[in-house]
XYZ file of N, CA, C and O in Angstrom:
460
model
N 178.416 148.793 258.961
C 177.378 148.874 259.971
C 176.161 149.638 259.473
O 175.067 149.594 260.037
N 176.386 150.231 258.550
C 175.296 151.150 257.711
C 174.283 150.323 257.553
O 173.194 150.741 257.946
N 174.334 149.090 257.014
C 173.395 148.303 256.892
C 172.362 147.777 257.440
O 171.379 147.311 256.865
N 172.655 147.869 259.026
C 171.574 147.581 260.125
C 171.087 149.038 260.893
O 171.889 149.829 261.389
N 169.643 149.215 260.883
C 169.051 150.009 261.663
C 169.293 150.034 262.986
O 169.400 148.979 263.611
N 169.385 150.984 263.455
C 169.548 151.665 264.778
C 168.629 151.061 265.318
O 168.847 150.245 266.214
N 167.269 151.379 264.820
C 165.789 150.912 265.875
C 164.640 149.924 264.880
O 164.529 149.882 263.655
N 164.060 149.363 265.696
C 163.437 148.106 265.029
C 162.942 147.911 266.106
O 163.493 147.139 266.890
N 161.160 148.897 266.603
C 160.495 148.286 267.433
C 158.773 148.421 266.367
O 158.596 149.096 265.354
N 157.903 147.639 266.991
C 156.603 147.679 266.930
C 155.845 149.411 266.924
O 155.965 150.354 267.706
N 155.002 149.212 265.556
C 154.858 150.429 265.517
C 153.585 151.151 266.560
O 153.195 152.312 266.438
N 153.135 150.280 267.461
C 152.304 150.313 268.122
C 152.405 149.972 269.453
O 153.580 149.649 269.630
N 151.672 149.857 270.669
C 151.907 149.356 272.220
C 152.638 149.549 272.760
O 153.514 150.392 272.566
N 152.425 148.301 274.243
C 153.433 148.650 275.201
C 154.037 147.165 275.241
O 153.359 146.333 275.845
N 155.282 146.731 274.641
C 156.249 145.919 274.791
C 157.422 145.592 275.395
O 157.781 146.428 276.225
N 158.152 144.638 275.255
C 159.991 144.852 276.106
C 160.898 144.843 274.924
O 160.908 144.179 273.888
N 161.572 145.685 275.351
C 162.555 146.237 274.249
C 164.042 146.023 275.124
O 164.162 146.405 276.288
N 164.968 145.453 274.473
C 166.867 145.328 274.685
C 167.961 146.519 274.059
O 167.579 147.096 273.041
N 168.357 146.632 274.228
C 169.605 147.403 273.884
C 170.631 146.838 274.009
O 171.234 146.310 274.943
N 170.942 147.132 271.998
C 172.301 145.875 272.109
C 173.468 146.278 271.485
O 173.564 146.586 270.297
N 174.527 146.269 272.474
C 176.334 147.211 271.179
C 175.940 145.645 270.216
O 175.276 144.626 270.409
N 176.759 146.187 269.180
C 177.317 145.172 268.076
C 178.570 145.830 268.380
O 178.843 146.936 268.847
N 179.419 144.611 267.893
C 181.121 145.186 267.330
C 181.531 143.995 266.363
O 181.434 142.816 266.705
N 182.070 144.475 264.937
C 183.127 143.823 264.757
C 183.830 143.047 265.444
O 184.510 143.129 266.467
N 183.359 141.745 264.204
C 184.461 140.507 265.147
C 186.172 140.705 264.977
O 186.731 140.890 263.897
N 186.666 140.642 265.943
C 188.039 141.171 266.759
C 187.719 142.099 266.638
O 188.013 142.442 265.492
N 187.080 143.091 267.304
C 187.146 144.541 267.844
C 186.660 145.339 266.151
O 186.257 144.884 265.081
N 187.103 147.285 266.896
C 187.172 147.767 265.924
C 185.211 148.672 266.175
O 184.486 148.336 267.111
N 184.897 149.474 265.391
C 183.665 149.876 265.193
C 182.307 149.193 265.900
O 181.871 148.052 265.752
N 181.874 150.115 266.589
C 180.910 149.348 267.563
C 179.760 150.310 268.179
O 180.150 151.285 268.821
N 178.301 150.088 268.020
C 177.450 150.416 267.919
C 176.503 150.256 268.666
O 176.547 149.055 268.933
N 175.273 150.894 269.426
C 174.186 150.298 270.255
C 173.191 150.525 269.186
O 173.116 151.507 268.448
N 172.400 149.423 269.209
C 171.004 149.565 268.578
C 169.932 148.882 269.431
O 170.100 147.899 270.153
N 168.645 149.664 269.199
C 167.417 149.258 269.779
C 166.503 147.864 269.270
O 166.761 147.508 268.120
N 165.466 147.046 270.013
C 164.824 145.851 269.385
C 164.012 145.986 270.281
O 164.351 146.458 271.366
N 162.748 145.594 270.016
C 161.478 145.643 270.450
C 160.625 145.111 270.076
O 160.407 145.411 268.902
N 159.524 143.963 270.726
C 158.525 143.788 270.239
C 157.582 143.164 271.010
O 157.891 142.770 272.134
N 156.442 143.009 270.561
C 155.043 142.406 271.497
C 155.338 141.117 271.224
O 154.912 140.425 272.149
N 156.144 140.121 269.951
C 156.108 139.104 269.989
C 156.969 138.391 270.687
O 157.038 137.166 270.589
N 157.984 139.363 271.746
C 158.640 138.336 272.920
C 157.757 138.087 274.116
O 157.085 138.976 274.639
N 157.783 137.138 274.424
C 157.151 136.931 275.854
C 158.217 137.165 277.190
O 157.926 137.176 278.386
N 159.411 137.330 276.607
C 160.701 137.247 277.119
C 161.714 137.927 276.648
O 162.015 137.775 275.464
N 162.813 139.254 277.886
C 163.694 139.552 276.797
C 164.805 138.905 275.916
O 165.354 139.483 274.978
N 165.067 137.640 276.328
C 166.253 136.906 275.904
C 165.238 136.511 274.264
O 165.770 136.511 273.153
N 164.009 136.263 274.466
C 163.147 136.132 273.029
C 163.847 136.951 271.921
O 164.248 136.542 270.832
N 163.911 138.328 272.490
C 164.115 139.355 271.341
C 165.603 138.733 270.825
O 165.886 138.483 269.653
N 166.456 138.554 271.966
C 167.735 138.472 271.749
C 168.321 137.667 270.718
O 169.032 137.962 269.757
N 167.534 135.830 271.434
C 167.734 135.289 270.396
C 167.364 135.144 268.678
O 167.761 134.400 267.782
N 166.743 135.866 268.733
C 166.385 136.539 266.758
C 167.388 137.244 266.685
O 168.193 136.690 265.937
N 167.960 138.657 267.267
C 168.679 139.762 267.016
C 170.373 138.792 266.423
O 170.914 139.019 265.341
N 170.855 137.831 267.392
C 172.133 137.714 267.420
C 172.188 137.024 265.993
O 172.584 137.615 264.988
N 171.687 135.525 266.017
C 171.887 135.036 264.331
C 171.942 136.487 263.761
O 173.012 137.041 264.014
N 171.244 137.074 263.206
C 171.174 137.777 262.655
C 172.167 138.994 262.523
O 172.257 139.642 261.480
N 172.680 139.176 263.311
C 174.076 139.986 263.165
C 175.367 139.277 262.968
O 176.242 139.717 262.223
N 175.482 138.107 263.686
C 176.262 137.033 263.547
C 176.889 136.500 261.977
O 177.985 136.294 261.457
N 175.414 136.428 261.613
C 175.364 136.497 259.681
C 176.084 137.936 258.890
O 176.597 137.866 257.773
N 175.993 139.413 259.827
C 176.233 139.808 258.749
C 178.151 140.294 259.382
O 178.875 141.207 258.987
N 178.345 139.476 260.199
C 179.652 139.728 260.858
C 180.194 140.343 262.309
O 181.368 140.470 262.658
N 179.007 140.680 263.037
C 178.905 141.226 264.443
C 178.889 140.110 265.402
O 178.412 138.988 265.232
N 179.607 140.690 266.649
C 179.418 140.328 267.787
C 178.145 140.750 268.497
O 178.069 141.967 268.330
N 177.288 140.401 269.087
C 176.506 141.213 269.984
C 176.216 141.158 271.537
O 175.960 139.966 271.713
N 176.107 141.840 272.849
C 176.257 142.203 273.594
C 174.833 142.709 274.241
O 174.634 143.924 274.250
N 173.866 141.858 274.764
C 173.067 142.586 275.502
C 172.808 143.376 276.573
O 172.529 142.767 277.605
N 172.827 145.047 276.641
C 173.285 145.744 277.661
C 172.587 145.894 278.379
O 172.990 146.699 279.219
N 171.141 145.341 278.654
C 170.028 145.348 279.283
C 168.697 145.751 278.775
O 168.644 146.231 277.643
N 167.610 145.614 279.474
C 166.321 146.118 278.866
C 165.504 146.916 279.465
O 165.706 147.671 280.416
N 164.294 146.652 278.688
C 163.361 147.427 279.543
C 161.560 146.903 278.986
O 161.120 145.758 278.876
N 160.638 148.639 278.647
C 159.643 148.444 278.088
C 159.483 149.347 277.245
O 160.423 150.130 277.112
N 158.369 149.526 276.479
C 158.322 150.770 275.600
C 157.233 150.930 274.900
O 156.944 150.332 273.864
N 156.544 151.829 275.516
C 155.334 152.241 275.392
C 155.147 153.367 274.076
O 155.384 154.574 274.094
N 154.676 152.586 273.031
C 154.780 153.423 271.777
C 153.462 153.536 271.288
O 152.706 152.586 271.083
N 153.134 155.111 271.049
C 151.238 155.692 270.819
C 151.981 156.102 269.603
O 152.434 157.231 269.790
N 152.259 155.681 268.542
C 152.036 156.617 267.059
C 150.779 157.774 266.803
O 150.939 158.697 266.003
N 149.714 157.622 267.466
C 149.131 158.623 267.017
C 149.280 159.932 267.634
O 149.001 160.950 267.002
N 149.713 159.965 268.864
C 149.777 160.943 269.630
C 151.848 161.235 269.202
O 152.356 162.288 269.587
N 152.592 160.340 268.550
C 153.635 160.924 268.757
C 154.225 160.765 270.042
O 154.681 161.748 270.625
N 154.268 159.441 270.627
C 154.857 159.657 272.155
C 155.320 158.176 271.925
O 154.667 157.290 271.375
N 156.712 158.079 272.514
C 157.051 157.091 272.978
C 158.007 157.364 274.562
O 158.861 158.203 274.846
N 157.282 156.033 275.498
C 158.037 156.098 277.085
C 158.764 154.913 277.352
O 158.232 153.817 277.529
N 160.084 155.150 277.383
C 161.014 153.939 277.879
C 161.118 153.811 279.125
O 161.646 154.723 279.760
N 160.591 152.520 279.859
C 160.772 152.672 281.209
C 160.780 150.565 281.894
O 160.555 149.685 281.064
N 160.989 150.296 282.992
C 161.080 149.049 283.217
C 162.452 148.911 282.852
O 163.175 149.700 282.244
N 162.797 147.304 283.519
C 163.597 146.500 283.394
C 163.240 145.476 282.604
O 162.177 145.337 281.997
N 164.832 144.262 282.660
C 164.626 143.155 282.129
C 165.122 142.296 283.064
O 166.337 142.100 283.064
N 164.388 141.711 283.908
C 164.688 140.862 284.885
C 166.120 139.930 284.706
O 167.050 139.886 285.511
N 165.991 139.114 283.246
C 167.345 138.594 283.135
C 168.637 139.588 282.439
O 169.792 139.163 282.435
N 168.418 140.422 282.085
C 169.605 141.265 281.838
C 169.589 142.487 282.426
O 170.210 143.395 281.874
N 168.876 142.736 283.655
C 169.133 144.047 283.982
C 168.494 145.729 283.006
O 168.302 146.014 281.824
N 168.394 146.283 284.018
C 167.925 147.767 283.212
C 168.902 148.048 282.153
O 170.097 147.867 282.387
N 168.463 148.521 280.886
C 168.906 148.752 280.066
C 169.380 150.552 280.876
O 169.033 151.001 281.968
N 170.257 151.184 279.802
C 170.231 152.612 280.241
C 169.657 153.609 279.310
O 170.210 154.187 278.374
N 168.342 153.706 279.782
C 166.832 154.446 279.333
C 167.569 156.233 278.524
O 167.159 156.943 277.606
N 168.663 156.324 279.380
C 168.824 157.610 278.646
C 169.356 157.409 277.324
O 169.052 158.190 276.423
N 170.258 156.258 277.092
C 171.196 155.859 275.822
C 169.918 155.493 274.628
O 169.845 155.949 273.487
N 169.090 154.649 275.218
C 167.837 154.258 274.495
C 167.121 155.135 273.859
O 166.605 154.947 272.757
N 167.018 156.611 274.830
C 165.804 157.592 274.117
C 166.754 158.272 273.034
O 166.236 158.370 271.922
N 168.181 158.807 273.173
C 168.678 158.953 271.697
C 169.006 158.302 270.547
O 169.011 158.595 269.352
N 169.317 157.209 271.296
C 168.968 156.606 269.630
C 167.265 156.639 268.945
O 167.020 156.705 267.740
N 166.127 156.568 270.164
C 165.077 156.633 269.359
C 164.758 157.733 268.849
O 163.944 157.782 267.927
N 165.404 158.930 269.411
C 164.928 160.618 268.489
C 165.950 160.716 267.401
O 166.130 161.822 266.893
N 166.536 159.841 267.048
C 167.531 159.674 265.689
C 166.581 159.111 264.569
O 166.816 159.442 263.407
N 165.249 158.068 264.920
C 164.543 157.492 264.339
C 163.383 158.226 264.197
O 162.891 158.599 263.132
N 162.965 158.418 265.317
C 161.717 159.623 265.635
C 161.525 160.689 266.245
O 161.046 160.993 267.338
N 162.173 161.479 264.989
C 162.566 162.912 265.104
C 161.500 164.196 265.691
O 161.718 165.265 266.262
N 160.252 163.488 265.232
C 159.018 164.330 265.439
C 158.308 164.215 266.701
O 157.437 164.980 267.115
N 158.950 162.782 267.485
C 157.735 162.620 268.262
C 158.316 162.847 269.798
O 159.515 163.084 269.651
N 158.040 162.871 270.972
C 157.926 163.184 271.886
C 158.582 161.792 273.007
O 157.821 160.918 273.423
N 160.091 161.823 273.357
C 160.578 160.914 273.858
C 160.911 161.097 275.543
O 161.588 161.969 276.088
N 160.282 160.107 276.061
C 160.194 160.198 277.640
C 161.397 158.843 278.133
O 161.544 157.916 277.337
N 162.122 158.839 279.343
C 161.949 157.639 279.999
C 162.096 157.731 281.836
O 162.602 158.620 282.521
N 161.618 156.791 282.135
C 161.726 157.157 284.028
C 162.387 155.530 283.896
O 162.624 154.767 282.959
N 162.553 155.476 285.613
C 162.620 154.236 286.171
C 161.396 153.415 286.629
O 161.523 152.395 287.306
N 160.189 153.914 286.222
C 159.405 153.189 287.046
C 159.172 151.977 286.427
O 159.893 151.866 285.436
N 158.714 151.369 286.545
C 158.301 150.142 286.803
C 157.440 149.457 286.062
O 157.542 148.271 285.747
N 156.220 150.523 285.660
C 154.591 150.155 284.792
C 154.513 151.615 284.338
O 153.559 152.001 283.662
């Protein structure tokens, strides 16, 4: 599992981002990682890139819901907040630690709201 990053969003804006376990096919070691980007118009968009792609390197994957994610690199701030209409709210608190695992320096928020 070493092999795949934890987080993999846009280093810039405000986009929709998923949160997704992987596990080993038949069970065994199992992981949430983050995906994000301005180029979904849709969260199932992100999804369908994410799964081939784990699928290939031997994972199951599991979309646990979404959201948005408002990322200012210059200021050091990122805010997880929103849903994903077809999969439901991701859980914003699980989301912001994995992102201070990635971005140790910067300043991690999330609410429920909405916008």
């Amino acid at each position: 599992m070493a092999a795949v990053r934890d987080v993999e969003i846009d280093p810039e804006g405000t986009f929709k981002y998923i949160l997704v376990r992987l596990q080993r096919r038949g069970g065994g070691e199992q992981r949430d990682i983050v995906r994000g980007t301005k180029a979904a118009e849709f969260h199932n968009h992100i999804f369908e890139k994410v799964n081939p792609e784990m699928e290939k390197l031997g994972y199951e994957c599991k979309c646990l819901g979404g959201g948005k994610i408002e990322h200012n690199s210059k200021d050091k701030k990122i805010r997880v907040f929103g849903l994903s209409t077809g999969y439901g709210k991701a859980d914003h608190s699980v989301t912001v630690e994995i992102l201070k695992k990635e971005y140790t320096d910067y300043e991690i928020t999330w609410s429920d709201d909405k916008k």
